């Protein structure tokens, strides 16, 4: 059961990426999106291509299908962001650039990971989750990503009750979900009532 929750979380992420690809294709612009963010997601997805093979996820065909689809859509999305980069005039704050985030995430994952040894594939698991915490702000994409993190929380809780404790990874997804909760509520209201996503201060 817990494997299916994990895969479901990433399938929702895949749907979010498909929505974003569709949006970019229709509007022919990536205004408001960050190629650095997508490069981080691509790095996390490529990392999953390695560590998936060392988990129980290999016991199901759906995990392979999800990983293949997620990898392809991540490459396509990165290609679109690169192709339409001229439509985005905003520069990313230097600490949010992929050239900073990816090495910092890897360094953090090296020291804070669920493995018992210094050098383990669990470093890549932590790296992919830490890197995925950086996201662009486009409504359906972010809304679905928040939903995918909530589903993944159920996965971590299920593992915890089975005696497998990945507290650091659970806390990373929990923090991400809590920080994005207000956005998720606004997104749900937008879906229900229409209109724009605007924070009321």
mmCIF file of C-alpha atoms in Angstrom:
data_model
loop_
_atom_site.group_PDB
_atom_site.id
_atom_site.type_symbol
_atom_site.label_atom_id
_atom_site.label_comp_id
_atom_site.label_asym_id
_atom_site.label_seq_id
_atom_site.Cartn_x
_atom_site.Cartn_y
_atom_site.Cartn_z
ATOM 1 C CA UNK A 1 0.000 0.000 0.000
ATOM 2 C CA UNK A 2 2.712 2.485 0.941
ATOM 3 C CA UNK A 3 4.458 1.990 -2.406
ATOM 4 C CA UNK A 4 1.272 2.978 -4.215
ATOM 5 C CA UNK A 5 0.998 6.174 -2.165
ATOM 6 C CA UNK A 6 4.531 7.138 -3.119
ATOM 7 C CA UNK A 7 3.885 6.434 -6.793
ATOM 8 C CA UNK A 8 0.554 8.290 -6.638
ATOM 9 C CA UNK A 9 2.359 11.362 -5.312
ATOM 10 C CA UNK A 10 4.727 11.336 -8.263
ATOM 11 C CA UNK A 11 1.911 10.611 -10.726
ATOM 12 C CA UNK A 12 0.161 13.755 -9.505
ATOM 13 C CA UNK A 13 3.458 15.599 -10.005
ATOM 14 C CA UNK A 14 3.548 14.175 -13.551
ATOM 15 C CA UNK A 15 0.024 15.486 -14.213
ATOM 16 C CA UNK A 16 1.115 18.888 -12.880
ATOM 17 C CA UNK A 17 4.042 18.890 -15.307
ATOM 18 C CA UNK A 18 1.714 17.954 -18.172
ATOM 19 C CA UNK A 19 -0.533 20.894 -17.251
ATOM 20 C CA UNK A 20 2.489 23.180 -17.316
ATOM 21 C CA UNK A 21 3.654 21.855 -20.704
ATOM 22 C CA UNK A 22 0.148 22.417 -22.075
ATOM 23 C CA UNK A 23 0.103 25.960 -20.691
ATOM 24 C CA UNK A 24 3.480 26.779 -22.249
ATOM 25 C CA UNK A 25 2.405 25.286 -25.595
ATOM 26 C CA UNK A 26 -0.818 27.294 -25.633
ATOM 27 C CA UNK A 27 0.634 30.611 -24.497
ATOM 28 C CA UNK A 28 4.051 30.255 -26.133
ATOM 29 C CA UNK A 29 5.618 31.978 -23.161
ATOM 30 C CA UNK A 30 7.338 30.983 -19.955
ATOM 31 C CA UNK A 31 6.794 34.325 -18.269
ATOM 32 C CA UNK A 32 6.788 33.832 -14.517
ATOM 33 C CA UNK A 33 8.422 30.409 -14.722
ATOM 34 C CA UNK A 34 11.985 29.618 -13.819
ATOM 35 C CA UNK A 35 14.306 27.443 -15.848
ATOM 36 C CA UNK A 36 16.402 27.093 -12.699
ATOM 37 C CA UNK A 37 13.458 25.502 -10.935
ATOM 38 C CA UNK A 38 12.913 23.075 -13.780
ATOM 39 C CA UNK A 39 16.608 22.212 -13.874
ATOM 40 C CA UNK A 40 16.305 21.331 -10.183
ATOM 41 C CA UNK A 41 13.308 19.117 -10.915
ATOM 42 C CA UNK A 42 15.173 17.490 -13.791
ATOM 43 C CA UNK A 43 18.154 16.788 -11.514
ATOM 44 C CA UNK A 44 15.801 15.299 -8.910
ATOM 45 C CA UNK A 45 14.106 13.125 -11.527
ATOM 46 C CA UNK A 46 17.429 11.886 -12.898
ATOM 47 C CA UNK A 47 18.460 11.123 -9.331
ATOM 48 C CA UNK A 48 15.291 9.054 -8.930
ATOM 49 C CA UNK A 49 16.316 7.042 -11.999
ATOM 50 C CA UNK A 50 19.208 5.751 -9.884
ATOM 51 C CA UNK A 51 17.724 5.312 -6.427
ATOM 52 C CA UNK A 52 14.430 3.772 -7.597
ATOM 53 C CA UNK A 53 16.400 0.630 -8.390
ATOM 54 C CA UNK A 54 17.397 0.260 -4.736
ATOM 55 C CA UNK A 55 13.868 0.392 -3.302
ATOM 56 C CA UNK A 56 10.699 -1.665 -3.115
ATOM 57 C CA UNK A 57 9.352 0.432 -5.967
ATOM 58 C CA UNK A 58 10.940 -1.976 -8.441
ATOM 59 C CA UNK A 59 8.349 -4.569 -7.423
ATOM 60 C CA UNK A 60 5.644 -2.832 -9.447
ATOM 61 C CA UNK A 61 5.458 -1.998 -13.132
ATOM 62 C CA UNK A 62 3.674 1.279 -12.371
ATOM 63 C CA UNK A 63 6.824 2.663 -10.749
ATOM 64 C CA UNK A 64 8.781 2.102 -13.951
ATOM 65 C CA UNK A 65 6.018 3.663 -16.039
ATOM 66 C CA UNK A 66 5.781 6.678 -13.725
ATOM 67 C CA UNK A 67 9.550 7.160 -13.735
ATOM 68 C CA UNK A 68 9.719 6.959 -17.524
ATOM 69 C CA UNK A 69 6.828 9.407 -17.952
ATOM 70 C CA UNK A 70 8.209 11.792 -15.327
ATOM 71 C CA UNK A 71 11.659 11.751 -16.908
ATOM 72 C CA UNK A 72 10.302 12.414 -20.390
ATOM 73 C CA UNK A 73 7.981 15.226 -19.279
ATOM 74 C CA UNK A 74 10.761 16.808 -17.219
ATOM 75 C CA UNK A 75 13.077 16.829 -20.235
ATOM 76 C CA UNK A 76 10.286 18.247 -22.440
ATOM 77 C CA UNK A 77 9.480 20.952 -19.907
ATOM 78 C CA UNK A 78 13.140 21.900 -19.578
ATOM 79 C CA UNK A 79 13.367 22.083 -23.372
ATOM 80 C CA UNK A 80 10.329 24.399 -23.541
ATOM 81 C CA UNK A 81 11.677 26.630 -20.806
ATOM 82 C CA UNK A 82 14.961 26.883 -22.667
ATOM 83 C CA UNK A 83 13.269 27.459 -26.034
ATOM 84 C CA UNK A 84 11.027 30.246 -24.725
ATOM 85 C CA UNK A 85 13.534 31.766 -22.299
ATOM 86 C CA UNK A 86 13.392 35.051 -24.241
ATOM 87 C CA UNK A 87 9.767 35.508 -23.058
ATOM 88 C CA UNK A 88 10.813 35.632 -19.416
ATOM 89 C CA UNK A 89 12.475 38.876 -18.466
ATOM 90 C CA UNK A 90 12.717 38.224 -14.742
ATOM 91 C CA UNK A 91 16.031 37.157 -13.293
ATOM 92 C CA UNK A 92 16.191 34.668 -10.472
ATOM 93 C CA UNK A 93 17.724 35.757 -7.194
ATOM 94 C CA UNK A 94 21.212 34.178 -7.141
ATOM 95 C CA UNK A 95 20.597 31.804 -4.179
ATOM 96 C CA UNK A 96 17.622 30.384 -6.119
ATOM 97 C CA UNK A 97 19.640 29.485 -9.207
ATOM 98 C CA UNK A 98 20.050 25.815 -10.064
ATOM 99 C CA UNK A 99 23.829 26.242 -9.958
ATOM 100 C CA UNK A 100 23.461 27.010 -6.234
ATOM 101 C CA UNK A 101 20.473 24.860 -5.260
ATOM 102 C CA UNK A 102 21.683 21.585 -6.763
ATOM 103 C CA UNK A 103 25.106 21.561 -5.039
ATOM 104 C CA UNK A 104 23.624 22.793 -1.743
ATOM 105 C CA UNK A 105 20.917 20.107 -1.892
ATOM 106 C CA UNK A 106 23.519 17.434 -2.615
ATOM 107 C CA UNK A 107 25.753 18.616 0.213
ATOM 108 C CA UNK A 108 22.797 18.704 2.604
ATOM 109 C CA UNK A 109 21.691 15.258 1.455
ATOM 110 C CA UNK A 110 25.192 13.919 2.055
ATOM 111 C CA UNK A 111 24.981 14.870 5.727
ATOM 112 C CA UNK A 112 21.232 14.515 6.348
ATOM 113 C CA UNK A 113 19.837 11.362 4.774
ATOM 114 C CA UNK A 114 17.924 8.306 6.008
ATOM 115 C CA UNK A 115 20.777 5.856 5.392
ATOM 116 C CA UNK A 116 22.937 4.339 8.096
ATOM 117 C CA UNK A 117 26.223 4.687 6.219
ATOM 118 C CA UNK A 118 28.130 7.720 5.014
ATOM 119 C CA UNK A 119 27.971 6.685 1.386
ATOM 120 C CA UNK A 120 24.592 5.255 0.421
ATOM 121 C CA UNK A 121 21.996 5.541 -2.311
ATOM 122 C CA UNK A 122 19.786 7.179 0.328
ATOM 123 C CA UNK A 123 21.798 10.348 -0.311
ATOM 124 C CA UNK A 124 20.140 10.501 -3.739
ATOM 125 C CA UNK A 125 16.704 9.976 -2.174
ATOM 126 C CA UNK A 126 17.280 12.921 0.151
ATOM 127 C CA UNK A 127 18.775 14.981 -2.691
ATOM 128 C CA UNK A 128 15.731 14.518 -4.912
ATOM 129 C CA UNK A 129 13.310 15.471 -2.137
ATOM 130 C CA UNK A 130 15.358 18.489 -1.036
ATOM 131 C CA UNK A 131 15.725 19.697 -4.615
ATOM 132 C CA UNK A 132 12.005 19.322 -5.320
ATOM 133 C CA UNK A 133 11.239 21.863 -2.600
ATOM 134 C CA UNK A 134 11.972 24.656 -5.093
ATOM 135 C CA UNK A 135 8.988 25.309 -7.340
ATOM 136 C CA UNK A 136 7.697 27.835 -9.839
ATOM 137 C CA UNK A 137 4.515 29.730 -9.103
ATOM 138 C CA UNK A 138 1.922 28.807 -11.667
ATOM 139 C CA UNK A 139 -1.482 27.902 -10.310
ATOM 140 C CA UNK A 140 -2.448 24.406 -11.459
ATOM 141 C CA UNK A 141 1.122 23.181 -11.427
ATOM 142 C CA UNK A 142 1.773 24.293 -7.863
ATOM 143 C CA UNK A 143 -1.674 23.215 -6.681
ATOM 144 C CA UNK A 144 -1.132 19.698 -7.985
ATOM 145 C CA UNK A 145 2.403 19.602 -6.587
ATOM 146 C CA UNK A 146 1.121 20.501 -3.130
ATOM 147 C CA UNK A 147 -1.434 17.715 -3.460
ATOM 148 C CA UNK A 148 1.344 15.310 -4.465
ATOM 149 C CA UNK A 149 3.334 16.240 -1.342
ATOM 150 C CA UNK A 150 0.297 15.649 0.869
ATOM 151 C CA UNK A 151 -0.103 12.185 -0.656
ATOM 152 C CA UNK A 152 3.581 11.569 -0.036
ATOM 153 C CA UNK A 153 3.063 12.493 3.632
ATOM 154 C CA UNK A 154 0.683 9.546 3.911
ATOM 155 C CA UNK A 155 3.433 7.386 2.437
ATOM 156 C CA UNK A 156 5.939 8.502 5.102
ATOM 157 C CA UNK A 157 3.387 7.992 7.900
ATOM 158 C CA UNK A 158 2.603 4.496 6.624
ATOM 159 C CA UNK A 159 6.301 3.640 6.604
ATOM 160 C CA UNK A 160 6.689 5.049 10.107
ATOM 161 C CA UNK A 161 4.010 2.718 11.448
ATOM 162 C CA UNK A 162 5.782 -0.172 9.755
ATOM 163 C CA UNK A 163 8.929 0.646 11.706
ATOM 164 C CA UNK A 164 10.826 2.463 8.969
ATOM 165 C CA UNK A 165 11.710 5.936 10.177
ATOM 166 C CA UNK A 166 12.624 8.570 7.608
ATOM 167 C CA UNK A 167 11.963 11.542 9.839
ATOM 168 C CA UNK A 168 14.112 14.017 7.887
ATOM 169 C CA UNK A 169 12.348 13.260 4.612
ATOM 170 C CA UNK A 170 8.936 13.356 6.294
ATOM 171 C CA UNK A 171 9.742 16.736 7.830
ATOM 172 C CA UNK A 172 10.898 18.108 4.456
ATOM 173 C CA UNK A 173 7.593 17.137 2.816
ATOM 174 C CA UNK A 174 5.619 18.330 5.853
ATOM 175 C CA UNK A 175 7.359 21.714 5.832
ATOM 176 C CA UNK A 176 6.731 22.049 2.116
ATOM 177 C CA UNK A 177 3.049 21.197 2.578
ATOM 178 C CA UNK A 178 2.610 23.614 5.481
ATOM 179 C CA UNK A 179 4.330 26.465 3.637
ATOM 180 C CA UNK A 180 2.174 25.882 0.570
ATOM 181 C CA UNK A 181 -1.117 25.270 2.416
ATOM 182 C CA UNK A 182 -2.423 28.822 2.007
ATOM 183 C CA UNK A 183 -1.676 28.697 -1.698
ATOM 184 C CA UNK A 184 -3.440 25.343 -1.987
ATOM 185 C CA UNK A 185 -6.558 26.746 -0.292
ATOM 186 C CA UNK A 186 -6.551 29.738 -2.660
ATOM 187 C CA UNK A 187 -6.086 27.419 -5.633
ATOM 188 C CA UNK A 188 -9.061 25.301 -4.549
ATOM 189 C CA UNK A 189 -11.163 28.477 -4.225
ATOM 190 C CA UNK A 190 -10.064 29.544 -7.697
ATOM 191 C CA UNK A 191 -11.139 26.181 -9.113
ATOM 192 C CA UNK A 192 -14.488 26.449 -7.388
ATOM 193 C CA UNK A 193 -15.317 30.111 -7.970
ATOM 194 C CA UNK A 194 -12.973 31.203 -10.772
ATOM 195 C CA UNK A 195 -10.970 34.401 -10.774
ATOM 196 C CA UNK A 196 -7.325 35.149 -10.165
ATOM 197 C CA UNK A 197 -5.009 33.949 -7.448
ATOM 198 C CA UNK A 198 -4.422 37.062 -5.379
ATOM 199 C CA UNK A 199 -3.177 37.221 -1.816
ATOM 200 C CA UNK A 200 -5.287 39.544 0.300
ATOM 201 C CA UNK A 201 -3.136 41.372 2.809
#
